[in-house]
């Protein structure tokens, strides 16, 4: 009965939707449901973020096409309201949980925010509520953490007094609204009926496939899709190191390997950053507990995390080979964001490189056209430097005036961590050029 009534209210958009966590996942999803006519109540622990949203402003940084206008519209029309108290979502029929789920230094999930949200929600939610965790979580989290906390604090039973599932988000910075609408999603319910209801809910805002599954499958798919990418990148990086050792060119090797059907060797490079790929493999590994000796996934993480240090070693070797005294050396690092054409510096490989080199040389200067405070003229910034290390494949770096840079550098060394510069061009400009993956 509870489920049937909820289904009716979802279909006729009478269901009230609560969203816990109004960050780069929660706010776009709250605004998207509001846009199609649901009354949405958002809850966030940051009062200033809540105040901004209620003033119709979007606190998400970076370029997110359509998001600011959408937030302004749905707030102005009264479909989206934000608050800091869970009492405001006591009347909600559906609750989406979009809080951070980072890993700690020991690579274990840090569920402080998730546990707090479940504790508060359990004490406030009404009978018959559908609770969906959209945050990326380790396999087993719904069953071992979310369900027990909600049942204990609400006094109800999942599947009968309230309904519970996981539907991991697949948003990407710069494409939040587009991905929300166009990316398929796994609707993992603790019961088949719940999964079916989740599909009916998301069908209101998602145009892509919505696949019914159980909760652990939804948890596995999201963490696996990102662990898969991390392992693929690690393989490319390991082949790059082999190519350096045997005098090969990984970029040509990759092109020729990928001519073979069903080969899709990824891009080697200066490392793997961001908010997803460095974290999600650890969530997948954690889910295995001590039942399975997980070896490949941690090794891939180690390989990728070592790439910035490999770049630093390449730079140090080349500086010494050119007679530069490291403690007097001056280095320019090109790129501080974790990804090309992005201003997002979360888990950026450049951070590892800069911290390492700062212990070894006299001065490390950082440029990034997208990161506030790091913009500038690359030629001017390379003046008097002994090495330039390219860490991010920003388009700007493919248009550098290599002759001018070579002229103003004290020692014209160029280390290319993303194969942005062609070796012939670098050498024609008088640069001592080294590239990841080229022996
Ligand atoms: N990277 C490589 N080699 C590659 C691909 C990426 O070194 O072949 C590096 C990038 O430089 C970056 C890091 O890995 O430092 C992550 O790059 P990414 O392209 O995976 O971008 P992300 O971190 O934004 O990943 C997101 C993920 N999306 C979600 O979690 C919803 C990921 O699943 C997507 O595959 C990826 O976007 C994408 O395809 O754009």
Short mmCIF file of C-alpha atoms in Angstrom, two decimals, residues 61-322:
data_model
loop_
_atom_site.label_atom_id
_atom_site.label_comp_id
_atom_site.label_asym_id
_atom_site.label_seq_id
_atom_site.Cartn_x
_atom_site.Cartn_y
_atom_site.Cartn_z
CA UNK A 61 32.19 26.98 -9.26
CA UNK A 62 33.40 26.39 -12.80
CA UNK A 63 31.44 26.55 -16.04
CA UNK A 64 28.24 24.52 -15.69
CA UNK A 65 26.03 25.28 -18.72
CA UNK A 66 22.46 26.05 -17.70
CA UNK A 67 22.82 25.36 -13.99
CA UNK A 68 22.81 28.92 -12.62
CA UNK A 69 19.77 29.83 -14.72
CA UNK A 70 17.96 26.64 -13.68
CA UNK A 71 18.59 27.19 -9.96
CA UNK A 72 17.40 30.80 -10.21
CA UNK A 73 14.25 29.72 -12.05
CA UNK A 74 13.14 26.89 -9.78
CA UNK A 75 13.90 28.85 -6.61
CA UNK A 76 12.06 31.87 -7.94
CA UNK A 77 9.07 29.70 -8.93
CA UNK A 78 9.00 28.18 -5.45
CA UNK A 79 9.80 24.60 -6.50
CA UNK A 80 13.17 24.47 -4.74
CA UNK A 81 13.84 25.60 -1.19
CA UNK A 82 16.96 24.93 0.90
CA UNK A 83 17.43 24.64 4.65
CA UNK A 84 19.90 23.38 7.24
CA UNK A 85 17.47 21.42 9.39
CA UNK A 86 16.37 17.85 8.74
CA UNK A 87 12.98 18.72 10.17
CA UNK A 88 12.33 20.44 6.85
CA UNK A 89 12.39 17.10 5.03
CA UNK A 90 10.21 15.25 7.54
CA UNK A 91 7.32 15.59 5.10
CA UNK A 92 9.32 14.36 2.09
CA UNK A 93 8.20 11.21 0.27
CA UNK A 94 11.56 10.65 -1.44
CA UNK A 95 15.00 11.43 -0.01
CA UNK A 96 18.21 11.54 -2.10
CA UNK A 97 21.50 11.43 -0.20
CA UNK A 98 24.34 13.26 -1.96
CA UNK A 99 27.04 13.71 0.66
CA UNK A 100 30.80 13.29 0.25
CA UNK A 101 32.26 9.79 0.60
CA UNK A 102 36.07 10.28 0.55
CA UNK A 103 38.69 7.74 1.63
CA UNK A 104 41.13 8.33 4.51
CA UNK A 105 44.95 8.07 4.43
CA UNK A 106 44.62 4.32 5.00
CA UNK A 107 42.40 4.22 1.85
CA UNK A 108 39.30 3.26 3.85
CA UNK A 109 35.92 4.99 3.24
CA UNK A 110 35.33 8.03 5.45
CA UNK A 111 31.57 7.79 6.03
CA UNK A 112 31.27 10.54 8.65
CA UNK A 113 28.94 12.61 6.44
CA UNK A 114 26.96 9.54 5.30
CA UNK A 115 26.48 8.26 8.84
CA UNK A 116 25.44 11.71 10.08
CA UNK A 117 22.92 12.06 7.26
CA UNK A 118 21.44 8.61 7.96
CA UNK A 119 21.26 9.28 11.70
CA UNK A 120 19.42 12.56 11.28
CA UNK A 121 17.22 11.24 8.48
CA UNK A 122 16.20 8.15 10.46
CA UNK A 123 15.00 10.38 13.28
CA UNK A 124 13.01 12.66 10.97
CA UNK A 125 11.68 10.70 7.99
CA UNK A 126 8.06 9.66 7.81
CA UNK A 127 6.79 6.13 7.20
CA UNK A 128 6.78 5.04 3.56
CA UNK A 129 9.71 7.24 2.50
CA UNK A 130 11.91 6.13 -0.40
CA UNK A 131 15.58 6.74 0.52
CA UNK A 132 18.17 6.62 -2.27
CA UNK A 133 21.93 7.00 -1.77
CA UNK A 134 23.41 8.70 -4.87
CA UNK A 135 26.91 9.12 -3.42
CA UNK A 136 29.54 6.62 -4.58
CA UNK A 137 29.82 3.96 -1.87
CA UNK A 138 31.74 0.72 -1.35
CA UNK A 139 29.89 -2.51 -2.16
CA UNK A 140 27.96 -3.58 0.94
CA UNK A 141 27.49 -0.07 2.36
CA UNK A 142 23.71 -0.01 1.92
CA UNK A 143 23.31 -3.34 3.71
CA UNK A 144 25.96 -2.90 6.40
CA UNK A 145 25.77 0.80 7.24
CA UNK A 146 22.86 2.73 5.72
CA UNK A 147 20.07 0.20 6.36
CA UNK A 148 20.98 -0.52 10.05
CA UNK A 149 21.25 3.18 10.94
CA UNK A 150 17.93 4.05 9.26
CA UNK A 151 16.13 1.06 10.81
CA UNK A 152 17.49 1.77 14.28
CA UNK A 153 16.71 5.50 14.22
CA UNK A 154 13.32 5.23 12.54
CA UNK A 155 12.17 2.06 14.28
CA UNK A 156 11.00 0.82 10.89
CA UNK A 157 12.06 -2.02 8.57
CA UNK A 158 13.53 -1.37 5.14
CA UNK A 159 11.30 -2.79 2.43
CA UNK A 160 8.09 -2.41 4.40
CA UNK A 161 8.11 0.73 6.60
CA UNK A 162 10.44 2.63 4.29
CA UNK A 163 12.18 1.81 1.02
CA UNK A 164 15.91 1.92 0.36
CA UNK A 165 18.23 1.82 -2.62
CA UNK A 166 21.42 3.07 -4.27
CA UNK A 167 21.57 4.97 -7.56
CA UNK A 168 25.17 6.22 -7.94
CA UNK A 169 25.62 9.51 -9.75
CA UNK A 170 27.62 9.77 -12.98
CA UNK A 171 28.08 13.52 -13.18
CA UNK A 172 31.23 15.20 -14.43
CA UNK A 173 32.42 18.75 -13.80
CA UNK A 174 31.45 20.96 -16.71
CA UNK A 175 28.65 18.63 -17.77
CA UNK A 176 26.60 18.27 -14.56
CA UNK A 177 23.13 18.84 -16.04
CA UNK A 178 23.86 17.13 -19.35
CA UNK A 179 25.23 14.00 -17.71
CA UNK A 180 22.32 13.90 -15.27
CA UNK A 181 19.94 13.75 -18.21
CA UNK A 182 21.94 11.72 -20.71
CA UNK A 183 23.92 9.15 -18.71
CA UNK A 184 22.40 5.75 -17.92
CA UNK A 185 22.00 4.84 -14.27
CA UNK A 186 21.68 1.69 -12.19
CA UNK A 187 18.65 1.72 -9.88
CA UNK A 188 19.67 -0.69 -7.13
CA UNK A 189 16.83 -1.41 -4.70
CA UNK A 190 16.92 -3.54 -1.56
CA UNK A 191 13.76 -5.12 -3.01
CA UNK A 192 12.75 -5.56 -6.68
CA UNK A 193 9.68 -3.39 -6.09
CA UNK A 194 11.91 -0.61 -4.77
CA UNK A 195 14.18 -0.83 -7.83
CA UNK A 196 11.13 -0.62 -10.06
CA UNK A 197 9.90 2.47 -8.23
CA UNK A 198 13.34 4.07 -8.50
CA UNK A 199 13.19 3.68 -12.26
CA UNK A 200 9.82 5.46 -12.32
CA UNK A 201 11.28 8.29 -10.25
CA UNK A 202 14.44 8.81 -12.34
CA UNK A 203 12.50 8.46 -15.58
CA UNK A 204 11.12 11.89 -14.72
CA UNK A 205 14.56 13.48 -15.36
CA UNK A 206 16.75 10.86 -17.12
CA UNK A 207 16.49 10.15 -20.85
CA UNK A 208 19.06 7.31 -20.88
CA UNK A 209 18.79 3.68 -19.74
CA UNK A 210 17.62 3.08 -16.21
CA UNK A 211 18.56 -0.46 -15.18
CA UNK A 212 16.87 -2.22 -12.27
CA UNK A 213 19.21 -4.11 -9.98
CA UNK A 214 19.83 -4.88 -6.35
CA UNK A 215 21.73 -2.43 -4.16
CA UNK A 216 25.06 -4.23 -4.15
CA UNK A 217 25.07 -4.35 -7.97
CA UNK A 218 24.59 -0.58 -8.11
CA UNK A 219 27.46 -0.12 -5.63
CA UNK A 220 29.67 -2.52 -7.63
CA UNK A 221 28.98 -0.95 -11.04
CA UNK A 222 29.94 2.59 -10.06
CA UNK A 223 33.15 1.67 -8.22
CA UNK A 224 34.07 -0.86 -10.93
CA UNK A 225 33.64 1.56 -13.86
CA UNK A 226 36.18 3.91 -12.27
CA UNK A 227 38.54 1.20 -11.04
CA UNK A 228 38.47 -0.16 -14.60
CA UNK A 229 39.62 3.23 -15.94
CA UNK A 230 42.34 3.53 -13.29
CA UNK A 231 43.74 0.07 -14.10
CA UNK A 232 43.65 0.84 -17.83
CA UNK A 233 45.58 4.07 -17.26
CA UNK A 234 48.07 2.25 -15.01
CA UNK A 235 48.69 -0.29 -17.78
CA UNK A 236 49.41 2.52 -20.24
CA UNK A 237 51.76 4.13 -17.71
CA UNK A 238 53.63 0.86 -17.10
CA UNK A 239 54.09 0.37 -20.86
CA UNK A 240 55.37 3.97 -21.03
CA UNK A 241 58.04 3.17 -18.43
CA UNK A 242 59.02 0.02 -20.38
CA UNK A 243 59.28 2.06 -23.59
CA UNK A 244 61.58 4.54 -21.86
CA UNK A 245 63.77 1.66 -20.68
CA UNK A 246 64.05 -0.07 -24.06
CA UNK A 247 64.22 2.98 -26.33
CA UNK A 248 60.64 2.79 -27.53
CA UNK A 249 57.98 5.45 -28.15
CA UNK A 250 54.83 4.59 -26.19
CA UNK A 251 52.74 7.06 -28.22
CA UNK A 252 53.52 5.27 -31.48
CA UNK A 253 53.22 1.87 -29.78
CA UNK A 254 49.78 2.85 -28.45
CA UNK A 255 48.60 4.04 -31.87
CA UNK A 256 49.66 0.76 -33.47
CA UNK A 257 48.29 -1.42 -30.64
CA UNK A 258 44.92 0.33 -30.88
CA UNK A 259 44.71 -0.65 -34.56
CA UNK A 260 44.10 -4.18 -33.34
CA UNK A 261 40.35 -4.73 -32.92
CA UNK A 262 39.08 -4.50 -29.33
CA UNK A 263 42.31 -2.90 -28.07
CA UNK A 264 41.80 0.50 -26.44
CA UNK A 265 45.06 1.30 -24.68
CA UNK A 266 44.55 4.44 -22.62
CA UNK A 267 46.81 7.50 -22.49
CA UNK A 268 49.96 7.35 -20.35
CA UNK A 269 50.79 10.59 -18.61
CA UNK A 270 51.88 12.60 -15.62
CA UNK A 271 49.43 10.98 -13.23
CA UNK A 272 45.75 10.51 -12.32
CA UNK A 273 43.83 13.15 -10.38
CA UNK A 274 40.26 14.23 -9.76
CA UNK A 275 37.49 13.42 -7.33
CA UNK A 276 36.51 10.01 -8.77
CA UNK A 277 39.28 7.91 -10.25
CA UNK A 278 41.78 8.11 -7.37
CA UNK A 279 39.07 7.28 -4.81
CA UNK A 280 36.60 4.80 -6.28
CA UNK A 281 39.08 1.92 -6.78
CA UNK A 282 39.74 1.99 -3.03
CA UNK A 283 35.99 1.84 -2.33
CA UNK A 284 35.71 -1.24 -4.57
CA UNK A 285 38.70 -2.90 -2.90
CA UNK A 286 37.32 -2.09 0.55
CA UNK A 287 34.05 -3.79 -0.32
CA UNK A 288 35.90 -7.06 -0.82
CA UNK A 289 36.99 -6.93 2.80
CA UNK A 290 39.41 -9.75 3.67
CA UNK A 291 37.46 -12.24 1.57
CA UNK A 292 39.53 -11.67 -1.58
CA UNK A 293 43.27 -10.79 -1.91
CA UNK A 294 42.75 -7.60 -3.98
CA UNK A 295 46.12 -7.00 -5.71
CA UNK A 296 45.67 -5.48 -9.19
CA UNK A 297 43.56 -2.50 -8.07
CA UNK A 298 45.97 -1.26 -5.35
CA UNK A 299 48.95 -1.82 -7.65
CA UNK A 300 47.33 0.29 -10.36
CA UNK A 301 46.81 3.08 -7.82
CA UNK A 302 50.50 2.84 -6.84
CA UNK A 303 51.66 3.01 -10.46
CA UNK A 304 49.49 6.04 -11.23
CA UNK A 305 50.39 7.87 -8.03
CA UNK A 306 54.07 7.37 -8.85
CA UNK A 307 53.91 9.06 -12.24
CA UNK A 308 54.41 12.64 -10.96
CA UNK A 309 57.48 11.41 -9.07
CA UNK A 310 58.73 9.75 -12.25
CA UNK A 311 58.40 13.09 -14.03
CA UNK A 312 60.37 14.73 -11.19
CA UNK A 313 63.10 12.09 -11.56
CA UNK A 314 63.27 12.70 -15.32
CA UNK A 315 63.67 16.43 -14.66
CA UNK A 316 66.34 15.93 -12.00
CA UNK A 317 68.35 13.53 -14.18
CA UNK A 318 68.25 15.94 -17.11
CA UNK A 319 69.19 18.94 -14.98
CA UNK A 320 72.19 17.09 -13.54
CA UNK A 321 73.19 15.89 -17.02
CA UNK A 322 73.26 19.55 -18.05
#
